[in-house]
mmCIF file of C-alpha atoms (C1' of nucleotides) in Angstrom:
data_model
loop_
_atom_site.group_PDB
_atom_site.id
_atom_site.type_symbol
_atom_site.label_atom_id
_atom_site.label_comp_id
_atom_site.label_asym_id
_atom_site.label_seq_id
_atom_site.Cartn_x
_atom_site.Cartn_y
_atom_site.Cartn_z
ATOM 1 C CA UNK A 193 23.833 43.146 37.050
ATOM 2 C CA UNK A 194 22.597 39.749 38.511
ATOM 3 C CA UNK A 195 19.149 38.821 38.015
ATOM 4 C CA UNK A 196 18.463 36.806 41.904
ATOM 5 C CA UNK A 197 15.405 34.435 42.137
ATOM 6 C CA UNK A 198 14.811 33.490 45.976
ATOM 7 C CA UNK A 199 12.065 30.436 45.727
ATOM 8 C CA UNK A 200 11.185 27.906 48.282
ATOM 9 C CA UNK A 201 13.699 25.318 47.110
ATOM 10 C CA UNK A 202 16.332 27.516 46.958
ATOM 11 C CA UNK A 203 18.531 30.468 44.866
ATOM 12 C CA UNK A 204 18.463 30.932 41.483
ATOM 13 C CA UNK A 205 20.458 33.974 39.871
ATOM 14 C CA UNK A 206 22.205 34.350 36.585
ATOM 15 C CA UNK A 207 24.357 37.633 35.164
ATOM 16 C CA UNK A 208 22.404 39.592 32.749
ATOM 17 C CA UNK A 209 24.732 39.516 29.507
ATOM 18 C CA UNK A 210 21.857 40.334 27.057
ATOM 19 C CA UNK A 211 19.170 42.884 27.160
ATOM 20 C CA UNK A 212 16.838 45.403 24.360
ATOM 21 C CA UNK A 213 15.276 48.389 24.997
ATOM 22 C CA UNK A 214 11.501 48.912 24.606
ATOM 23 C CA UNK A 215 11.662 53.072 25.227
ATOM 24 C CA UNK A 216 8.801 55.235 25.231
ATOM 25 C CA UNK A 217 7.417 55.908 21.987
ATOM 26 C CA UNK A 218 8.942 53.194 20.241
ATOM 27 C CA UNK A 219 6.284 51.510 18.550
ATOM 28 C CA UNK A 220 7.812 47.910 19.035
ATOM 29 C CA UNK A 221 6.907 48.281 22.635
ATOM 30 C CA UNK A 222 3.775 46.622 24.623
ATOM 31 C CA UNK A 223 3.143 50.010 26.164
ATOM 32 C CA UNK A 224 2.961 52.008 22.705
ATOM 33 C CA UNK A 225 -0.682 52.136 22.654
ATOM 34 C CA UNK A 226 -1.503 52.506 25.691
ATOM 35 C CA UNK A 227 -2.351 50.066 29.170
ATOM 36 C CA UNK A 228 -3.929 47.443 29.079
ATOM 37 C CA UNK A 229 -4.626 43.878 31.054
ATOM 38 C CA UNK A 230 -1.344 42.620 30.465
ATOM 39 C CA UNK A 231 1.287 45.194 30.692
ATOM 40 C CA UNK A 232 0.044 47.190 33.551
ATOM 41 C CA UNK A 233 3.563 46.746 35.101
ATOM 42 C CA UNK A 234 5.287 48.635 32.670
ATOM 43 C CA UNK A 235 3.437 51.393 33.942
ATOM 44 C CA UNK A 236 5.415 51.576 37.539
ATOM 45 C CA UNK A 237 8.045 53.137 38.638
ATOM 46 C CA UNK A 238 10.996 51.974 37.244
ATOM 47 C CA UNK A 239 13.164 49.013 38.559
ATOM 48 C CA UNK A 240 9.402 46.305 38.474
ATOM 49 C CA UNK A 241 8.762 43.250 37.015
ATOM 50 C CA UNK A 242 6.946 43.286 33.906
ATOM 51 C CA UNK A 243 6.288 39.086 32.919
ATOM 52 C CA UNK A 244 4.176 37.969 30.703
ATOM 53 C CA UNK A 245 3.398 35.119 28.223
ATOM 54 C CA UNK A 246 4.327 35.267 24.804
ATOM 55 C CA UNK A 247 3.127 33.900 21.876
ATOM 56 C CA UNK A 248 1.211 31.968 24.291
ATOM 57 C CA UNK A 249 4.194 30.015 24.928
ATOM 58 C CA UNK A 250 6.810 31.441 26.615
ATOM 59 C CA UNK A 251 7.116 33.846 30.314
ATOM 60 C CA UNK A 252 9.281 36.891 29.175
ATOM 61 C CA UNK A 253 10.876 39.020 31.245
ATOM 62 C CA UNK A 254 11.256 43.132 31.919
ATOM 63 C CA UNK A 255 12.483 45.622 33.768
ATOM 64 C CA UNK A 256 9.682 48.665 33.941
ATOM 65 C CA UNK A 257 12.126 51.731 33.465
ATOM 66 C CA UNK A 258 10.126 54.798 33.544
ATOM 67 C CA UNK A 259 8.540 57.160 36.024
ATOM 68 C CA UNK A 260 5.157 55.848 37.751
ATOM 69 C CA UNK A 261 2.817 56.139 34.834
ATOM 70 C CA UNK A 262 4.682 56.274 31.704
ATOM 71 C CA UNK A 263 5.076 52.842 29.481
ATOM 72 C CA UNK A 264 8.992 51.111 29.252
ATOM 73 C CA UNK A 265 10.952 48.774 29.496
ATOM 74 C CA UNK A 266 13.977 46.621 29.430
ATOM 75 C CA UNK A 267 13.650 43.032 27.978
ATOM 76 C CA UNK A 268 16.289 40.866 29.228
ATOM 77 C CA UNK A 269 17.071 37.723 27.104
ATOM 78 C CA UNK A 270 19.585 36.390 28.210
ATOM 79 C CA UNK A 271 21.763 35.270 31.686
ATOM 80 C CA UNK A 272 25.110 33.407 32.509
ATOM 81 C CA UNK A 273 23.528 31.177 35.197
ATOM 82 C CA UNK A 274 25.718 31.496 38.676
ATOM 83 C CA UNK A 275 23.506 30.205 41.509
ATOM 84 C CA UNK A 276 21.440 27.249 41.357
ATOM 85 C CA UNK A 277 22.619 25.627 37.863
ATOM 86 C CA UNK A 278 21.159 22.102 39.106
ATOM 87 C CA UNK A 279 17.733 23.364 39.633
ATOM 88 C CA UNK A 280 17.665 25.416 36.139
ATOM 89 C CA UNK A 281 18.350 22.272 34.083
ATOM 90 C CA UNK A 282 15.532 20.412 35.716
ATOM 91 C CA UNK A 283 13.547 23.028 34.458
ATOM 92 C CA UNK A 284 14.530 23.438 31.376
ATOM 93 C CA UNK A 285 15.395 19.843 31.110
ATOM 94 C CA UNK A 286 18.692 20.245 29.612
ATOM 95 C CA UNK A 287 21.715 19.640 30.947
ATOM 96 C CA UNK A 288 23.448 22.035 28.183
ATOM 97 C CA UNK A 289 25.208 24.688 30.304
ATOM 98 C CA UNK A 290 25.295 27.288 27.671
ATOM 99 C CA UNK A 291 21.716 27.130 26.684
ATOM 100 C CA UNK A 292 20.022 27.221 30.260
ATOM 101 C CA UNK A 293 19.548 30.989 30.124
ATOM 102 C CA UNK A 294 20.017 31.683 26.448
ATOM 103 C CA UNK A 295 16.964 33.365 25.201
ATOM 104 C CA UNK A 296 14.174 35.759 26.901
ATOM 105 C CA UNK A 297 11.643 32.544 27.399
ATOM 106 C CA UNK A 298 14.125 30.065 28.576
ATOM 107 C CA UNK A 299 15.701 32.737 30.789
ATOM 108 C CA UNK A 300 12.506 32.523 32.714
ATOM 109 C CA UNK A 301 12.069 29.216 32.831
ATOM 110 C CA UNK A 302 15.748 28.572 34.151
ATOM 111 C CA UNK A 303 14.889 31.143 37.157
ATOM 112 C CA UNK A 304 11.517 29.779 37.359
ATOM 113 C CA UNK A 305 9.443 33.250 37.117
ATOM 114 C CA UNK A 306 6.039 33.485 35.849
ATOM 115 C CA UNK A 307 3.439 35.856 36.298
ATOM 116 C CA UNK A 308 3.231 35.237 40.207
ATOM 117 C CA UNK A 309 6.915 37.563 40.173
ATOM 118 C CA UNK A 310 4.730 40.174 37.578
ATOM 119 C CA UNK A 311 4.787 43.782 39.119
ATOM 120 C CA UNK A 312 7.518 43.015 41.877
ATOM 121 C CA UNK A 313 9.258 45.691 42.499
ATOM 122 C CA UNK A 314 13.267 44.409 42.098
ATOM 123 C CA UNK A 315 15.332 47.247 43.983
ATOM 124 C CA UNK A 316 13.371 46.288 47.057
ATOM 125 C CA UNK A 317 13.564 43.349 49.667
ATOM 126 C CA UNK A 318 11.563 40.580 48.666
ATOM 127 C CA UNK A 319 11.576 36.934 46.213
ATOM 128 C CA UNK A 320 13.074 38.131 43.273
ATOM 129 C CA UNK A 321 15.854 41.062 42.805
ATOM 130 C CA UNK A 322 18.907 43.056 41.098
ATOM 131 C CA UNK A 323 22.720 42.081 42.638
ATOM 132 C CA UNK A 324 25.287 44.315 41.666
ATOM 133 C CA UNK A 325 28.003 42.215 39.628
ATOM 134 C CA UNK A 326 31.591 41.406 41.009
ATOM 135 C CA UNK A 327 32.563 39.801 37.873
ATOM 136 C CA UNK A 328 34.699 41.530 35.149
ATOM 137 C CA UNK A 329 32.419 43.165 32.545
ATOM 138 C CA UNK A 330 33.322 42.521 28.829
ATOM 139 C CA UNK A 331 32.417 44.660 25.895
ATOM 140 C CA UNK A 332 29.555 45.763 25.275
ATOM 141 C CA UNK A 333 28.234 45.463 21.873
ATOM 142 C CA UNK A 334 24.886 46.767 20.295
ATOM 143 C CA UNK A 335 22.503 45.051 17.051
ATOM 144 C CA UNK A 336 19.206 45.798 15.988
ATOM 145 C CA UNK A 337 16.410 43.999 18.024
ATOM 146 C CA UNK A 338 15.300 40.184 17.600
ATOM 147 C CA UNK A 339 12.152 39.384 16.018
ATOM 148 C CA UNK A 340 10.467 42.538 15.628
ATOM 149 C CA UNK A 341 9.011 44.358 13.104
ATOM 150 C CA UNK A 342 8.171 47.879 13.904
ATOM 151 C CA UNK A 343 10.577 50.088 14.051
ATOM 152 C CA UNK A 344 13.065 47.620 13.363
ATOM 153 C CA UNK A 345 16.277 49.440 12.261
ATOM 154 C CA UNK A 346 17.059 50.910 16.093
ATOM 155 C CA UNK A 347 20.018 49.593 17.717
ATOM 156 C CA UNK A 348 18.188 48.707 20.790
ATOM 157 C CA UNK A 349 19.589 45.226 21.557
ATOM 158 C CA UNK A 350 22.833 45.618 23.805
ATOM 159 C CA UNK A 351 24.993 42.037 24.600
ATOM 160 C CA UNK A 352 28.069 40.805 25.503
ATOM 161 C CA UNK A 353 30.629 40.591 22.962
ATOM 162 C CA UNK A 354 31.399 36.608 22.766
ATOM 163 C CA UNK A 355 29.553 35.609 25.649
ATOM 164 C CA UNK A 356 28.550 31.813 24.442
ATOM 165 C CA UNK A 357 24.734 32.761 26.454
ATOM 166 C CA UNK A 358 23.836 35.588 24.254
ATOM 167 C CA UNK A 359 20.824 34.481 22.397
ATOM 168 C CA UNK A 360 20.769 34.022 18.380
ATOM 169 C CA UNK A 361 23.682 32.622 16.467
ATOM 170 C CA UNK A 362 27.226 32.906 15.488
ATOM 171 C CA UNK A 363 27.008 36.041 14.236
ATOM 172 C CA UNK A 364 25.009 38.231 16.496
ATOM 173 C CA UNK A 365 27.387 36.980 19.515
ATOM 174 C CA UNK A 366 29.881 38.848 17.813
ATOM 175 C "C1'" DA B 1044 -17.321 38.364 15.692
ATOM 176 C "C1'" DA B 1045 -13.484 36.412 13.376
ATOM 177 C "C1'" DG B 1046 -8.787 36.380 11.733
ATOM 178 C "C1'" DA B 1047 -3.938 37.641 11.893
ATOM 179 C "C1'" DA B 1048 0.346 39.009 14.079
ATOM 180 C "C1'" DG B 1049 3.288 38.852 17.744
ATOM 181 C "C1'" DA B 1050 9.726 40.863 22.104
ATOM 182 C "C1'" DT B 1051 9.588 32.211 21.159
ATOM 183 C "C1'" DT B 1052 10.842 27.519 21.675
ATOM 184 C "C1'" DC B 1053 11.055 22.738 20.466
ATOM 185 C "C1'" DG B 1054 11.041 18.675 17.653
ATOM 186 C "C1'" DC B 1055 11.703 16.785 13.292
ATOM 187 C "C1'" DT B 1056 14.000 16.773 8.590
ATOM 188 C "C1'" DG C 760 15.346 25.153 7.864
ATOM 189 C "C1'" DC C 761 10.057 24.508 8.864
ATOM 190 C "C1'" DG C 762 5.890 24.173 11.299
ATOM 191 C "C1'" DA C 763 3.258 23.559 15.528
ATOM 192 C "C1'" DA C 764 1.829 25.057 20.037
ATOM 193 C "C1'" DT C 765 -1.273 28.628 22.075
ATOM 194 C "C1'" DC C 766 -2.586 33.462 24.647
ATOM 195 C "C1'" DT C 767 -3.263 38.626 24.121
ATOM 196 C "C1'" DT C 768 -4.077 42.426 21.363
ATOM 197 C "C1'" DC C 769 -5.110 44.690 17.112
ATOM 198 C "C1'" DT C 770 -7.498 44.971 12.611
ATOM 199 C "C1'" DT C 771 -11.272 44.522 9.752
ATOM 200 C "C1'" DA C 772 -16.177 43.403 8.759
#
DNA sequence: AAGAAGATTCGCT
DNA sequence: GCGAATCTTCTTA
């Protein structure tokens, strides 16, 4: 699907082309132990914003994908920018088409969402939502996730094969 | 109360 | 390839 940013200077949206899965009792996941401050929005229904800041750094982005109430998630790390390439390399202040949207924090900073777009819900009207894709669909290829520890070995991380905007090098484009 | 780890990125070597 | 930047949460005292 297409990730679409709406801001006041104008569209932003990118095809998703990596993502990893943060399901329910996996213990990689921010919602494993519980709710807190932070991750409140993996908590709603399905198909919300979860952003936050990691490794006080970086904006990441989810997709809550439970019932109302239950913790998980979808990470997405990674986009083939479409609408508004101009305005993502003045954010990320790079004019390096492949790299604009390759990687979970400069994903976020190419579509310009922070934790203002946190808990949005993304199947509804409103600043920042899912397009269905017209574009052909390559294969689909699946790795264990990146930079985790816990429960490490689960082929969680899903990309497409090839696809020079998948995050992480040679090898786990392939 | 303090320290370490964590779903990362960037600049320098 | 390595270390710094820097916020939240968890662990240990």
């Amino acid at each position: 699907m297409v990730v679409v940013h709406d801001t006041d200077s104008g569209r932003l949206s990118g095809r998703i082309v990596e993502t990893e899965a943060y399901p329910v009792g996996d213990a990689a996941g921010h919602a494993f132990r519980g709710k807190t401050p932070r991750n409140g929005s993996l908590f709603l229904e399905r198909g919300h914003a979860y952003v936050y800041l990691n490794y006080g750094i970086s904006f990441l982005l989810n997709v809550s994908s439970e019932a109302r109430g239950v913790g998980g998630g979808v990470l997405l790390r990674a986009i083939e920018p479409l609408e508004g390439v101009d305005m993502m390399a003045e954010s990320r202040g790079t004019t390096s088409f492949a790299d604009l949207g390759r990687g979970p924090g400069r994903l976020t900073k190419a579509l310009r969402i922070d934790l203002d777009e946190d808990g949005l819900d993304l199947c509804a009207a409103g600043p920042l939502w899912l397009a269905t894709d017209g574009h052909e669909t390559g294969t689909i290829r699946k790795s264990v996730r990146i930079g985790i520890t816990r429960d490490a070995h689960r082929l969680l991380r899903f990309y497409e094969r090839g696809n020079i905007h998948v995050s992480g090098g040679r090898k786990l484009r392939q």
